[in-house]
PDB file of C-alpha atoms in Angstrom:
ATOM      1  CA  UNK A   1     -37.932-192.831 -23.092  1.00 51.00           C
ATOM      2  CA  UNK A   2     -34.341-193.119 -24.262  1.00 53.00           C
ATOM      3  CA  UNK A   3     -31.428-192.889 -21.865  1.00 59.00           C
ATOM      4  CA  UNK A   4     -29.107-191.266 -24.432  1.00 64.00           C
ATOM      5  CA  UNK A   5     -29.930-187.874 -25.878  1.00 66.00           C
ATOM      6  CA  UNK A   6     -30.500-187.494 -29.603  1.00 63.00           C
ATOM      7  CA  UNK A   7     -27.889-185.192 -31.078  1.00 66.00           C
ATOM      8  CA  UNK A   8     -27.753-183.266 -34.323  1.00 61.00           C
ATOM      9  CA  UNK A   9     -25.593-185.814 -36.177  1.00 60.00           C
ATOM     10  CA  UNK A  10     -28.190-188.540 -35.580  1.00 54.00           C
ATOM     11  CA  UNK A  11     -30.817-186.394 -37.277  1.00 56.00           C
ATOM     12  CA  UNK A  12     -28.556-185.526 -40.237  1.00 53.00           C
ATOM     13  CA  UNK A  13     -27.629-189.192 -40.819  1.00 54.00           C
ATOM     14  CA  UNK A  14     -31.294-190.163 -40.663  1.00 50.00           C
ATOM     15  CA  UNK A  15     -32.227-187.456 -43.199  1.00 52.00           C
ATOM     16  CA  UNK A  16     -29.547-188.598 -45.652  1.00 54.00           C
ATOM     17  CA  UNK A  17     -30.711-192.205 -45.497  1.00 59.00           C
ATOM     18  CA  UNK A  18     -34.407-191.316 -45.930  1.00 70.00           C
ATOM     19  CA  UNK A  19     -34.100-189.435 -49.229  1.00 78.00           C
ATOM     20  CA  UNK A  20     -35.853-190.753 -52.318  1.00 78.00           C
ATOM     21  CA  UNK A  21     -34.062-191.190 -55.604  1.00 84.00           C
ATOM     22  CA  UNK A  22     -35.233-189.241 -58.658  1.00 87.00           C
ATOM     23  CA  UNK A  23     -36.608-192.472 -60.111  1.00 86.00           C
ATOM     24  CA  UNK A  24     -38.691-193.104 -56.966  1.00 81.00           C
ATOM     25  CA  UNK A  25     -40.009-189.537 -57.013  1.00 81.00           C
ATOM     26  CA  UNK A  26     -41.046-189.859 -60.663  1.00 84.00           C
ATOM     27  CA  UNK A  27     -42.662-193.232 -59.926  1.00 78.00           C
ATOM     28  CA  UNK A  28     -44.723-191.829 -57.065  1.00 75.00           C
ATOM     29  CA  UNK A  29     -45.686-188.821 -59.170  1.00 77.00           C
ATOM     30  CA  UNK A  30     -46.816-190.931 -62.119  1.00 78.00           C
ATOM     31  CA  UNK A  31     -48.669-193.286 -59.788  1.00 71.00           C
ATOM     32  CA  UNK A  32     -50.800-190.405 -58.590  1.00 71.00           C
ATOM     33  CA  UNK A  33     -51.186-188.546 -61.898  1.00 76.00           C
ATOM     34  CA  UNK A  34     -54.363-190.304 -63.058  1.00 71.00           C
ATOM     35  CA  UNK A  35     -56.147-189.814 -59.759  1.00 70.00           C
ATOM     36  CA  UNK A  36     -55.109-186.179 -59.681  1.00 76.00           C
ATOM     37  CA  UNK A  37     -56.509-185.552 -63.166  1.00 76.00           C
ATOM     38  CA  UNK A  38     -59.876-187.039 -62.162  1.00 73.00           C
ATOM     39  CA  UNK A  39     -59.897-185.138 -58.864  1.00 75.00           C
ATOM     40  CA  UNK A  40     -59.160-181.842 -60.622  1.00 78.00           C
ATOM     41  CA  UNK A  41     -61.916-182.479 -63.168  1.00 76.00           C
ATOM     42  CA  UNK A  42     -64.397-183.197 -60.384  1.00 78.00           C
ATOM     43  CA  UNK A  43     -63.378-180.202 -58.282  1.00 76.00           C
ATOM     44  CA  UNK A  44     -63.177-177.669 -61.087  1.00 81.00           C
ATOM     45  CA  UNK A  45     -65.660-178.759 -63.712  1.00 89.00           C
ATOM     46  CA  UNK A  46     -68.202-181.376 -62.649  1.00 89.00           C
ATOM     47  CA  UNK A  47     -70.664-179.028 -60.925  1.00 91.00           C
ATOM     48  CA  UNK A  48     -70.684-176.726 -63.967  1.00 93.00           C
ATOM     49  CA  UNK A  49     -70.993-179.717 -66.282  1.00 93.00           C
ATOM     50  CA  UNK A  50     -73.915-181.263 -64.397  1.00 94.00           C
ATOM     51  CA  UNK A  51     -75.879-178.004 -64.151  1.00 94.00           C
ATOM     52  CA  UNK A  52     -75.108-176.171 -67.403  1.00 94.00           C
ATOM     53  CA  UNK A  53     -74.308-178.974 -69.861  1.00 93.00           C
ATOM     54  CA  UNK A  54     -76.060-182.045 -68.458  1.00 93.00           C
ATOM     55  CA  UNK A  55     -79.146-180.072 -67.368  1.00 92.00           C
ATOM     56  CA  UNK A  56     -79.523-181.128 -63.727  1.00 94.00           C
ATOM     57  CA  UNK A  57     -80.746-178.685 -61.097  1.00 94.00           C
ATOM     58  CA  UNK A  58     -78.237-177.485 -58.487  1.00 94.00           C
ATOM     59  CA  UNK A  59     -80.319-179.150 -55.743  1.00 96.00           C
ATOM     60  CA  UNK A  60     -79.990-182.551 -57.441  1.00 95.00           C
ATOM     61  CA  UNK A  61     -76.260-182.045 -57.992  1.00 94.00           C
ATOM     62  CA  UNK A  62     -75.738-181.071 -54.340  1.00 93.00           C
ATOM     63  CA  UNK A  63     -77.747-184.064 -53.165  1.00 95.00           C
ATOM     64  CA  UNK A  64     -75.760-186.316 -55.484  1.00 93.00           C
ATOM     65  CA  UNK A  65     -72.448-185.005 -54.168  1.00 90.00           C
ATOM     66  CA  UNK A  66     -73.341-185.300 -50.474  1.00 92.00           C
ATOM     67  CA  UNK A  67     -74.878-188.769 -50.876  1.00 93.00           C
ATOM     68  CA  UNK A  68     -71.792-190.069 -52.612  1.00 89.00           C
ATOM     69  CA  UNK A  69     -69.466-188.509 -50.024  1.00 86.00           C
ATOM     70  CA  UNK A  70     -71.341-190.471 -47.352  1.00 89.00           C
ATOM     71  CA  UNK A  71     -70.959-193.617 -49.458  1.00 88.00           C
ATOM     72  CA  UNK A  72     -67.269-192.777 -49.940  1.00 83.00           C
ATOM     73  CA  UNK A  73     -66.780-192.511 -46.175  1.00 84.00           C
ATOM     74  CA  UNK A  74     -67.889-196.144 -45.916  1.00 85.00           C
ATOM     75  CA  UNK A  75     -66.246-197.535 -49.045  1.00 82.00           C
ATOM     76  CA  UNK A  76     -62.762-196.070 -48.515  1.00 80.00           C
ATOM     77  CA  UNK A  77     -61.987-198.017 -45.316  1.00 83.00           C
ATOM     78  CA  UNK A  78     -63.429-201.163 -46.905  1.00 84.00           C
ATOM     79  CA  UNK A  79     -61.178-200.649 -49.933  1.00 80.00           C
ATOM     80  CA  UNK A  80     -58.228-200.278 -47.575  1.00 79.00           C
ATOM     81  CA  UNK A  81     -59.081-203.548 -45.860  1.00 84.00           C
ATOM     82  CA  UNK A  82     -59.497-205.276 -49.213  1.00 82.00           C
ATOM     83  CA  UNK A  83     -56.179-203.946 -50.486  1.00 79.00           C
ATOM     84  CA  UNK A  84     -54.417-204.903 -47.247  1.00 82.00           C
ATOM     85  CA  UNK A  85     -55.662-208.471 -47.626  1.00 86.00           C
ATOM     86  CA  UNK A  86     -54.636-208.776 -51.274  1.00 82.00           C
ATOM     87  CA  UNK A  87     -51.797-211.245 -51.785  1.00 85.00           C
ATOM     88  CA  UNK A  88     -50.133-211.376 -55.196  1.00 83.00           C
ATOM     89  CA  UNK A  89     -46.696-211.631 -56.705  1.00 85.00           C
ATOM     90  CA  UNK A  90     -46.976-207.890 -57.502  1.00 80.00           C
ATOM     91  CA  UNK A  91     -47.658-206.905 -53.886  1.00 80.00           C
ATOM     92  CA  UNK A  92     -50.787-205.681 -52.144  1.00 78.00           C
ATOM     93  CA  UNK A  93     -51.566-202.422 -53.925  1.00 75.00           C
ATOM     94  CA  UNK A  94     -50.103-202.590 -57.427  1.00 77.00           C
ATOM     95  CA  UNK A  95     -52.663-205.155 -58.693  1.00 78.00           C
ATOM     96  CA  UNK A  96     -55.497-202.795 -57.816  1.00 77.00           C
ATOM     97  CA  UNK A  97     -53.838-199.989 -59.720  1.00 74.00           C
ATOM     98  CA  UNK A  98     -53.290-202.226 -62.746  1.00 77.00           C
ATOM     99  CA  UNK A  99     -56.715-203.906 -62.739  1.00 80.00           C
ATOM    100  CA  UNK A 100     -58.787-200.749 -62.550  1.00 79.00           C
ATOM    101  CA  UNK A 101     -56.750-198.290 -64.627  1.00 78.00           C
ATOM    102  CA  UNK A 102     -58.662-198.846 -67.881  1.00 84.00           C
ATOM    103  CA  UNK A 103     -62.134-199.140 -66.268  1.00 85.00           C
ATOM    104  CA  UNK A 104     -61.590-195.873 -64.368  1.00 82.00           C
ATOM    105  CA  UNK A 105     -60.537-194.194 -67.628  1.00 83.00           C
ATOM    106  CA  UNK A 106     -63.691-195.428 -69.358  1.00 90.00           C
ATOM    107  CA  UNK A 107     -65.863-194.357 -66.430  1.00 89.00           C
ATOM    108  CA  UNK A 108     -64.170-190.947 -66.464  1.00 85.00           C
ATOM    109  CA  UNK A 109     -65.193-190.487 -70.089  1.00 90.00           C
ATOM    110  CA  UNK A 110     -68.735-191.755 -69.422  1.00 93.00           C
ATOM    111  CA  UNK A 111     -69.092-189.343 -66.495  1.00 90.00           C
ATOM    112  CA  UNK A 112     -68.589-186.423 -68.886  1.00 90.00           C
ATOM    113  CA  UNK A 113     -70.864-187.869 -71.594  1.00 92.00           C
ATOM    114  CA  UNK A 114     -74.384-186.518 -72.140  1.00 93.00           C
ATOM    115  CA  UNK A 115     -76.674-189.378 -73.195  1.00 93.00           C
ATOM    116  CA  UNK A 116     -80.003-188.648 -74.868  1.00 93.00           C
ATOM    117  CA  UNK A 117     -82.190-189.846 -71.976  1.00 93.00           C
ATOM    118  CA  UNK A 118     -85.202-188.671 -69.984  1.00 94.00           C
ATOM    119  CA  UNK A 119     -84.641-186.404 -66.977  1.00 92.00           C
ATOM    120  CA  UNK A 120     -84.981-189.259 -64.459  1.00 94.00           C
ATOM    121  CA  UNK A 121     -82.634-191.485 -66.426  1.00 95.00           C
ATOM    122  CA  UNK A 122     -80.091-188.637 -66.617  1.00 95.00           C
ATOM    123  CA  UNK A 123     -80.160-188.426 -62.819  1.00 95.00           C
ATOM    124  CA  UNK A 124     -79.531-192.176 -62.616  1.00 96.00           C
ATOM    125  CA  UNK A 125     -76.762-191.877 -65.223  1.00 96.00           C
ATOM    126  CA  UNK A 126     -75.074-189.063 -63.285  1.00 95.00           C
ATOM    127  CA  UNK A 127     -75.426-190.930 -59.999  1.00 94.00           C
ATOM    128  CA  UNK A 128     -74.140-194.210 -61.438  1.00 93.00           C
ATOM    129  CA  UNK A 129     -71.144-192.833 -63.301  1.00 92.00           C
ATOM    130  CA  UNK A 130     -70.117-190.524 -60.468  1.00 90.00           C
ATOM    131  CA  UNK A 131     -70.533-193.384 -57.981  1.00 89.00           C
ATOM    132  CA  UNK A 132     -68.249-195.612 -60.023  1.00 88.00           C
ATOM    133  CA  UNK A 133     -65.762-192.781 -60.447  1.00 83.00           C
ATOM    134  CA  UNK A 134     -65.828-191.990 -56.729  1.00 80.00           C
ATOM    135  CA  UNK A 135     -65.265-195.506 -55.442  1.00 77.00           C
ATOM    136  CA  UNK A 136     -61.550-194.842 -55.687  1.00 58.00           C
ATOM    137  CA  UNK A 137     -60.149-198.285 -56.397  1.00 50.00           C
ATOM    138  CA  UNK A 138     -57.503-196.971 -58.773  1.00 43.00           C
ATOM    139  CA  UNK A 139     -55.635-194.472 -56.664  1.00 48.00           C
ATOM    140  CA  UNK A 140     -56.430-194.738 -52.972  1.00 49.00           C
ATOM    141  CA  UNK A 141     -54.806-198.066 -52.044  1.00 48.00           C
ATOM    142  CA  UNK A 142     -51.289-196.785 -52.666  1.00 48.00           C
ATOM    143  CA  UNK A 143     -51.734-194.123 -49.984  1.00 45.00           C
ATOM    144  CA  UNK A 144     -51.903-196.867 -47.375  1.00 41.00           C
ATOM    145  CA  UNK A 145     -48.624-198.537 -48.397  1.00 37.00           C
TER     146      UNK A 145
END
């Protein structure tokens, strides 16, 4: 507990010093743009794609989504620990964003690709590509910084 009361001028001075520059705002926005595109595709289109284009049953798609959310609940904290322990000249989180940008782009395309496979292999394809897309190496570490 502080012995001196906080007055209005203390709050105003703090607010002025905490503002981000336009360059910083653009940098944060661009840093999150790729992850947002993938998230919007998953939220708005992936269920339709898997059932109507890819040919999976809704039960399989629902099972796929819930299984990977459970996996995600385990992998996200582990990714945070891994990113926190990363030591490089670029910092802790930027290397992860740089290293996985192209692989996540490729996996994003493969997730929305319909290979000519058997039904069981299509399920494995959907599970594998969505798993790789869901791991979240490209965008989640910067939330912790």
